[in-house]
Amino acid sequence: MADKAARHHMKLVPHFKTAQSKEIGKWAKDYGITEVTVSSIKMAEYLSGEGWENIHIAFPFNPLETPKLDEIAENQSISVQIINAKTAQILSEQLHHPVGFFIEIDAGYGRTGVEVTDFGLIEEILLIAKKSDQLNFKGFYLHPGHSYYMPDISAIYEESRNALSMLKTKYSTEYPDLVTRIGDTPGCAVMEDFGDIDEMGPGNFVFYDLMQANLGGCDKEDIAVCLAVPVVDIKKDRKEILVHGGGVHLAKDVLIDQDGNKNFGEVVYLNEDGWTIPEDRSYLKSISQEHGIIKASDELLSKVKVGDLLGILPVHSCMTADAMGEYLSLEGKTVDHAEGVHE
């Protein structure tokens, strides 16, 4: 992804809601990454003080968290996302330290953001910021999240490029340093035409997962994280394996195949060097809070025993990592996660 950003003369500002790790942040710096994006003020606080030039919170800012934001901003360059005038006003009145902000633009699927043609609201937010000593406009942010479930990523990106280009043209005279940023892994993985967008902010690419493989953004061999689960029972007559791995470990993201079968994660064979993907697929057909039931292939049934550990490739790696709160590297070292236990 760093190579792709460089090829298109874009800055890569990865979204760390996937990794949520200081250690993985150090790995990112080896690729020339100097800024990161997060999805909560808690995550921003966790990663602050790690030498990042800026940490951006890519979620419509919650004004109740203004005191905490101000506290972080005293020692860490930080920016937020604003989508209404009320939040802009509260920040302008309560901040004592400089904070940058992006105006988030609705990508066309209605989740969040300012309508791209709502110049009245955009200018109302900008006017409030102009009167503030602490609130600094950085640019426009757009997350085309519908690329996760709409088949035509090219059309989505054309719409996104046009929206950001129009806004840049309209406001760059008054704000010559404004940047535009786009952030979704499916689009950033497969697209090669980003127009004049300045920055990309994908996150999931750091691990990938079955959802990304299903979308064509990666191969299963590219998935770089799996959940180790213990086998606690085997029902050979039903071709089912019970594991201790459920919703509290994987979250409850699901893929549904063409036959209507639910897939909560796919089995891989763990070894000292990582894992191998079996030729015949076995998958978690159902999960509850702690239980997971694997629909097992004949190959898996012939080799598995109660007490074995199996690997599960997650449907959504961000949620699985968040649920578990810690990583184990192939070298046997623990890698930190923001949701882990802190002393």
Coordinates of C-alpha atoms in Angstrom, one line a residue:
M1 CA 0.0 0.0 0.0
A2 CA 3.0 2.3 0.7
D3 CA 4.3 1.6 -2.8
K4 CA 0.8 2.3 -4.3
A5 CA 0.6 5.6 -2.5
A6 CA 4.0 6.6 -3.7
R7 CA 3.2 5.6 -7.3
H8 CA 0.2 7.9 -7.2
H9 CA 2.0 10.7 -5.4
M10 CA -0.3 10.3 -2.5
K11 CA 0.4 10.3 1.3
L12 CA -0.5 7.0 3.1
V13 CA -2.1 7.7 6.5
P14 CA -3.2 4.3 7.5
H15 CA -6.3 3.7 9.7
F16 CA -5.1 2.0 12.9
K17 CA -8.6 0.9 14.0
T18 CA -7.4 -2.4 12.6
A19 CA -4.0 -2.9 14.3
Q20 CA -4.5 -0.6 17.4
S21 CA -0.9 -1.3 18.3
K22 CA 2.2 0.7 19.2
E23 CA 4.5 -2.1 18.1
I24 CA 2.8 -2.4 14.7
G25 CA 3.0 1.4 14.5
K26 CA 6.8 1.0 14.6
W27 CA 6.6 -1.5 11.7
A28 CA 4.6 1.1 9.8
K29 CA 7.3 3.7 10.3
D30 CA 9.7 1.5 8.3
Y31 CA 7.5 2.3 5.3
G32 CA 7.8 6.0 5.7
I33 CA 4.5 6.4 7.4
T34 CA 4.5 9.5 9.6
E35 CA 0.8 10.0 10.5
V36 CA -2.0 7.6 11.5
T37 CA -5.8 7.6 11.7
V38 CA -7.8 6.2 14.6
S39 CA -11.5 5.8 15.3
S40 CA -11.8 6.9 18.9
I41 CA -10.3 9.3 21.4
K42 CA -9.3 6.3 23.5
M43 CA -7.2 5.0 20.6
A44 CA -5.7 8.4 20.0
E45 CA -4.7 8.6 23.6
Y46 CA -3.1 5.1 23.4
L47 CA -1.0 6.0 20.4
S48 CA -0.1 9.6 21.4
G49 CA 3.5 10.2 22.4
E50 CA 4.7 7.6 19.9
G51 CA 6.3 10.2 17.6
W52 CA 3.4 10.5 15.1
E53 CA 3.4 13.9 13.3
N54 CA -0.4 13.8 13.6
I55 CA -3.1 11.5 14.8
H56 CA -6.5 11.9 13.2
I57 CA -9.8 10.7 14.7
A58 CA -11.9 9.6 11.7
F59 CA -15.2 9.5 13.5
P60 CA -17.7 12.4 13.8
F61 CA -16.4 14.1 16.9
N62 CA -18.3 13.7 20.2
P63 CA -18.3 17.1 21.9
L64 CA -18.6 15.4 25.3
E65 CA -15.0 14.4 24.8
T66 CA -13.7 17.9 24.2
P67 CA -11.8 18.1 27.6
K68 CA -9.9 14.9 26.9
L69 CA -9.2 16.0 23.3
D70 CA -7.8 19.3 24.7
E71 CA -5.6 17.3 27.1
I72 CA -4.1 15.2 24.4
A73 CA -3.7 18.2 22.1
E74 CA -1.3 19.8 24.6
N75 CA 1.4 17.4 23.7
Q76 CA 0.3 15.7 20.5
S77 CA -0.7 17.1 17.1
I78 CA -4.3 15.8 16.6
S79 CA -7.2 16.3 14.3
V80 CA -10.9 15.4 14.3
Q81 CA -13.8 15.1 12.0
I82 CA -16.7 17.6 12.1
I83 CA -20.0 17.2 10.4
N84 CA -22.2 19.8 12.1
A85 CA -21.9 23.4 13.2
K86 CA -22.9 22.6 16.9
T87 CA -19.7 20.5 17.4
A88 CA -17.6 23.1 15.7
Q89 CA -19.0 25.8 18.0
I90 CA -18.4 23.7 21.2
L91 CA -14.8 23.0 20.1
S92 CA -14.1 26.7 19.2
E93 CA -15.4 27.8 22.7
Q94 CA -13.7 25.1 24.8
L95 CA -10.3 24.3 23.3
H96 CA -7.2 25.8 24.8
H97 CA -4.8 24.0 22.4
P98 CA -4.7 23.8 18.6
V99 CA -6.7 21.0 17.0
G100 CA -7.0 20.4 13.2
F101 CA -10.2 19.2 11.6
F102 CA -11.5 17.6 8.4
I103 CA -15.0 18.1 7.2
E104 CA -16.3 14.6 6.5
I105 CA -18.3 14.3 3.3
D106 CA -21.2 11.8 2.9
A107 CA -19.9 9.3 0.4
G108 CA -23.3 8.7 -1.0
Y109 CA -24.6 5.9 1.2
G110 CA -26.0 7.9 4.0
R111 CA -24.0 6.7 7.0
T112 CA -22.4 10.0 8.0
G113 CA -21.1 13.2 6.7
V114 CA -22.1 16.5 5.1
E115 CA -23.9 16.3 1.8
V116 CA -21.3 17.2 -0.9
T117 CA -23.5 20.0 -2.2
D118 CA -24.4 21.4 1.2
F119 CA -22.2 24.4 0.8
G120 CA -24.2 26.3 3.4
L121 CA -23.2 23.9 6.2
I122 CA -19.6 23.6 5.0
E123 CA -19.3 27.4 5.1
E124 CA -21.0 27.6 8.4
I125 CA -18.4 25.2 9.9
L126 CA -15.6 27.1 8.2
L127 CA -16.8 30.4 9.5
I128 CA -16.9 29.2 13.1
A129 CA -13.3 27.8 12.7
K130 CA -12.1 31.1 11.3
K131 CA -13.2 32.9 14.4
S132 CA -11.4 30.4 16.6
D133 CA -7.7 30.6 17.6
Q134 CA -7.5 26.8 18.1
L135 CA -9.6 25.2 15.3
N136 CA -7.6 24.7 12.1
F137 CA -9.2 23.5 8.8
K138 CA -7.2 20.7 7.1
G139 CA -9.4 19.5 4.3
F140 CA -12.1 17.1 3.3
Y141 CA -12.4 13.4 4.3
L142 CA -14.5 10.8 2.5
H143 CA -14.9 7.1 3.4
P144 CA -16.7 5.2 0.6
G145 CA -17.7 2.4 3.0
H146 CA -20.3 1.0 0.5
S147 CA -17.3 -0.4 -1.5
Y148 CA -17.6 -3.2 1.1
Y149 CA -20.9 -4.4 -0.3
M150 CA -21.4 -2.8 -3.7
P151 CA -20.0 -4.6 -6.7
D152 CA -18.9 -1.7 -8.8
I153 CA -16.0 -0.1 -6.9
S154 CA -14.9 1.8 -10.0
A155 CA -18.2 3.7 -10.2
I156 CA -18.1 4.4 -6.4
Y157 CA -14.5 5.8 -6.8
E158 CA -15.5 8.0 -9.8
E159 CA -18.2 9.5 -7.7
S160 CA -15.8 10.0 -4.7
R161 CA -13.0 11.5 -6.9
N162 CA -15.4 13.9 -8.5
A163 CA -16.8 15.0 -5.2
L164 CA -13.4 15.6 -3.6
S165 CA -12.1 17.3 -6.7
M166 CA -15.0 19.7 -6.9
L167 CA -14.6 20.7 -3.2
K168 CA -10.9 21.1 -3.7
T169 CA -11.4 23.4 -6.7
K170 CA -14.1 25.4 -4.8
Y171 CA -12.2 26.0 -1.6
S172 CA -8.5 25.8 -2.5
T173 CA -8.2 29.6 -3.3
E174 CA -9.2 30.4 0.2
Y175 CA -7.5 27.4 1.8
P176 CA -4.4 26.7 -0.5
D177 CA -3.1 24.0 1.9
L178 CA -6.3 22.0 2.1
V179 CA -5.9 18.2 1.4
T180 CA -8.4 15.6 0.4
R181 CA -8.3 12.1 1.9
I182 CA -10.1 8.9 1.0
G183 CA -10.1 5.8 3.2
D184 CA -11.4 2.3 2.4
T185 CA -9.3 -0.8 1.9
P186 CA -11.3 -2.4 -1.0
G187 CA -11.0 0.7 -3.2
C188 CA -7.4 1.5 -2.2
A189 CA -6.4 -2.2 -2.9
V190 CA -7.9 -2.5 -6.4
M191 CA -8.1 1.0 -7.8
E192 CA -5.4 2.6 -9.9
D193 CA -7.1 6.0 -10.7
F194 CA -7.3 8.4 -7.7
G195 CA -7.5 11.6 -9.7
D196 CA -6.2 14.5 -7.6
I197 CA -6.9 13.0 -4.2
D198 CA -4.0 13.9 -1.9
E199 CA -4.1 11.1 0.7
M200 CA -5.3 7.6 1.3
G201 CA -6.3 6.1 4.6
P202 CA -7.1 2.4 4.4
G203 CA -6.7 0.3 7.5
N204 CA -7.8 -3.3 7.0
F205 CA -5.0 -4.0 4.5
V206 CA -2.5 -4.4 7.4
F207 CA -4.0 -7.9 8.0
Y208 CA -6.8 -8.4 5.5
D209 CA -9.5 -11.0 6.2
L210 CA -12.1 -13.2 4.5
M211 CA -14.3 -10.3 3.7
Q212 CA -11.5 -8.6 1.8
A213 CA -10.7 -11.9 0.0
N214 CA -14.4 -12.2 -0.9
L215 CA -14.4 -8.7 -2.4
G216 CA -11.3 -9.5 -4.5
G217 CA -9.0 -7.1 -2.6
C218 CA -6.6 -9.9 -1.6
D219 CA -6.1 -13.6 -1.7
K220 CA -6.6 -15.9 1.3
E221 CA -2.9 -16.4 1.4
D222 CA -2.5 -12.6 2.1
I223 CA -4.4 -12.7 5.3
A224 CA -1.9 -12.1 8.1
V225 CA -3.8 -12.8 11.3
C226 CA -5.8 -15.8 12.6
L227 CA -7.4 -16.8 15.8
A228 CA -6.1 -19.9 17.6
V229 CA -8.9 -21.9 19.1
P230 CA -8.9 -25.2 21.1
V231 CA -10.9 -28.2 20.0
V232 CA -13.1 -29.4 22.9
D233 CA -15.3 -32.0 21.2
I234 CA -15.7 -33.8 17.9
K235 CA -18.9 -35.3 16.4
K236 CA -17.7 -37.4 13.5
D237 CA -21.1 -38.7 12.6
R238 CA -22.3 -35.0 12.1
K239 CA -18.9 -33.9 10.7
E240 CA -18.8 -31.2 13.3
I241 CA -16.1 -29.9 15.7
L242 CA -16.8 -27.9 18.8
V243 CA -14.2 -25.2 19.6
H244 CA -13.9 -22.6 22.3
G245 CA -14.2 -19.6 19.9
G246 CA -17.4 -17.6 19.6
G247 CA -18.7 -14.1 19.3
V248 CA -16.6 -12.7 22.2
H249 CA -13.5 -13.8 20.3
L250 CA -14.4 -13.2 16.6
A251 CA -17.3 -10.8 16.9
K252 CA -20.3 -11.8 14.8
D253 CA -19.4 -10.8 11.2
V254 CA -20.6 -13.4 8.8
L255 CA -20.3 -14.3 5.1
I256 CA -23.1 -16.2 3.4
D257 CA -22.1 -18.4 0.4
Q258 CA -24.2 -19.0 -2.7
D259 CA -25.9 -22.0 -1.1
G260 CA -27.0 -19.8 1.9
N261 CA -24.5 -21.3 4.3
K262 CA -23.2 -19.0 7.0
N263 CA -19.4 -18.7 7.4
F264 CA -18.0 -17.1 10.6
G265 CA -14.4 -18.0 9.8
E266 CA -12.4 -20.6 8.0
V267 CA -10.0 -23.3 9.4
V268 CA -6.3 -23.2 8.8
Y269 CA -3.6 -25.6 10.2
L270 CA -1.2 -23.9 12.6
N271 CA 2.5 -24.7 12.5
E272 CA 5.8 -23.1 13.7
D273 CA 6.0 -20.9 10.6
G274 CA 2.4 -19.7 10.7
W275 CA -0.4 -21.7 9.0
T276 CA -1.4 -23.5 5.9
I277 CA -4.7 -23.3 4.1
P278 CA -6.2 -26.8 3.6
E279 CA -7.4 -27.8 0.1
D280 CA -10.8 -28.8 1.4
R281 CA -12.5 -25.9 3.2
S282 CA -13.8 -26.3 6.8
Y283 CA -15.5 -23.3 8.4
L284 CA -17.4 -22.1 11.4
K285 CA -21.0 -22.7 10.6
S286 CA -22.4 -21.2 13.8
I287 CA -21.2 -19.3 16.8
S288 CA -22.7 -18.2 20.1
Q289 CA -21.0 -16.3 22.9
E290 CA -18.2 -18.8 23.6
H291 CA -19.0 -21.8 21.4
G292 CA -18.1 -22.3 17.8
I293 CA -19.2 -25.2 15.6
I294 CA -17.0 -26.1 12.6
K295 CA -18.5 -27.8 9.6
A296 CA -15.5 -30.1 9.0
S297 CA -14.0 -31.7 5.9
D298 CA -13.1 -35.4 5.8
E299 CA -9.4 -34.3 5.8
L300 CA -9.8 -32.3 9.0
L301 CA -11.8 -35.0 10.7
S302 CA -9.1 -37.6 9.9
K303 CA -6.3 -35.6 11.7
V304 CA -7.9 -33.5 14.5
K305 CA -8.0 -34.6 18.2
V306 CA -9.7 -33.1 21.2
G307 CA -7.1 -30.7 22.7
D308 CA -5.6 -29.6 19.4
L309 CA -5.4 -26.0 18.4
L310 CA -6.9 -24.9 15.1
G311 CA -6.5 -21.5 13.4
I312 CA -9.5 -19.5 12.2
L313 CA -9.1 -16.9 9.5
P314 CA -11.5 -14.1 10.6
V315 CA -14.3 -12.7 8.5
H316 CA -13.4 -9.2 9.9
S317 CA -9.9 -8.9 11.3
C318 CA -10.4 -5.5 12.9
M319 CA -13.3 -6.8 15.1
T320 CA -11.5 -10.1 15.9
A321 CA -8.3 -8.2 17.0
D322 CA -10.4 -5.8 19.0
A323 CA -12.2 -8.6 20.7
M324 CA -9.0 -10.5 21.7
G325 CA -6.9 -7.5 22.7
E326 CA -3.4 -9.0 22.1
Y327 CA -1.4 -10.6 19.4
L328 CA 1.2 -13.4 19.4
S329 CA 3.9 -13.1 16.7
L330 CA 5.3 -16.1 14.9
E331 CA 8.5 -15.5 17.0
G332 CA 6.4 -16.2 20.1
K333 CA 6.4 -12.6 21.2
T334 CA 3.4 -10.7 22.6
V335 CA 2.4 -7.7 20.5
D336 CA 0.3 -5.0 22.2
H337 CA -3.2 -3.9 21.4
A338 CA -5.1 -0.9 22.7
E339 CA -7.8 -3.1 24.2
G340 CA -5.3 -5.3 26.1
V341 CA -4.7 -5.4 29.8
H342 CA -2.6 -2.5 30.9
E343 CA -0.7 -2.4 34.2

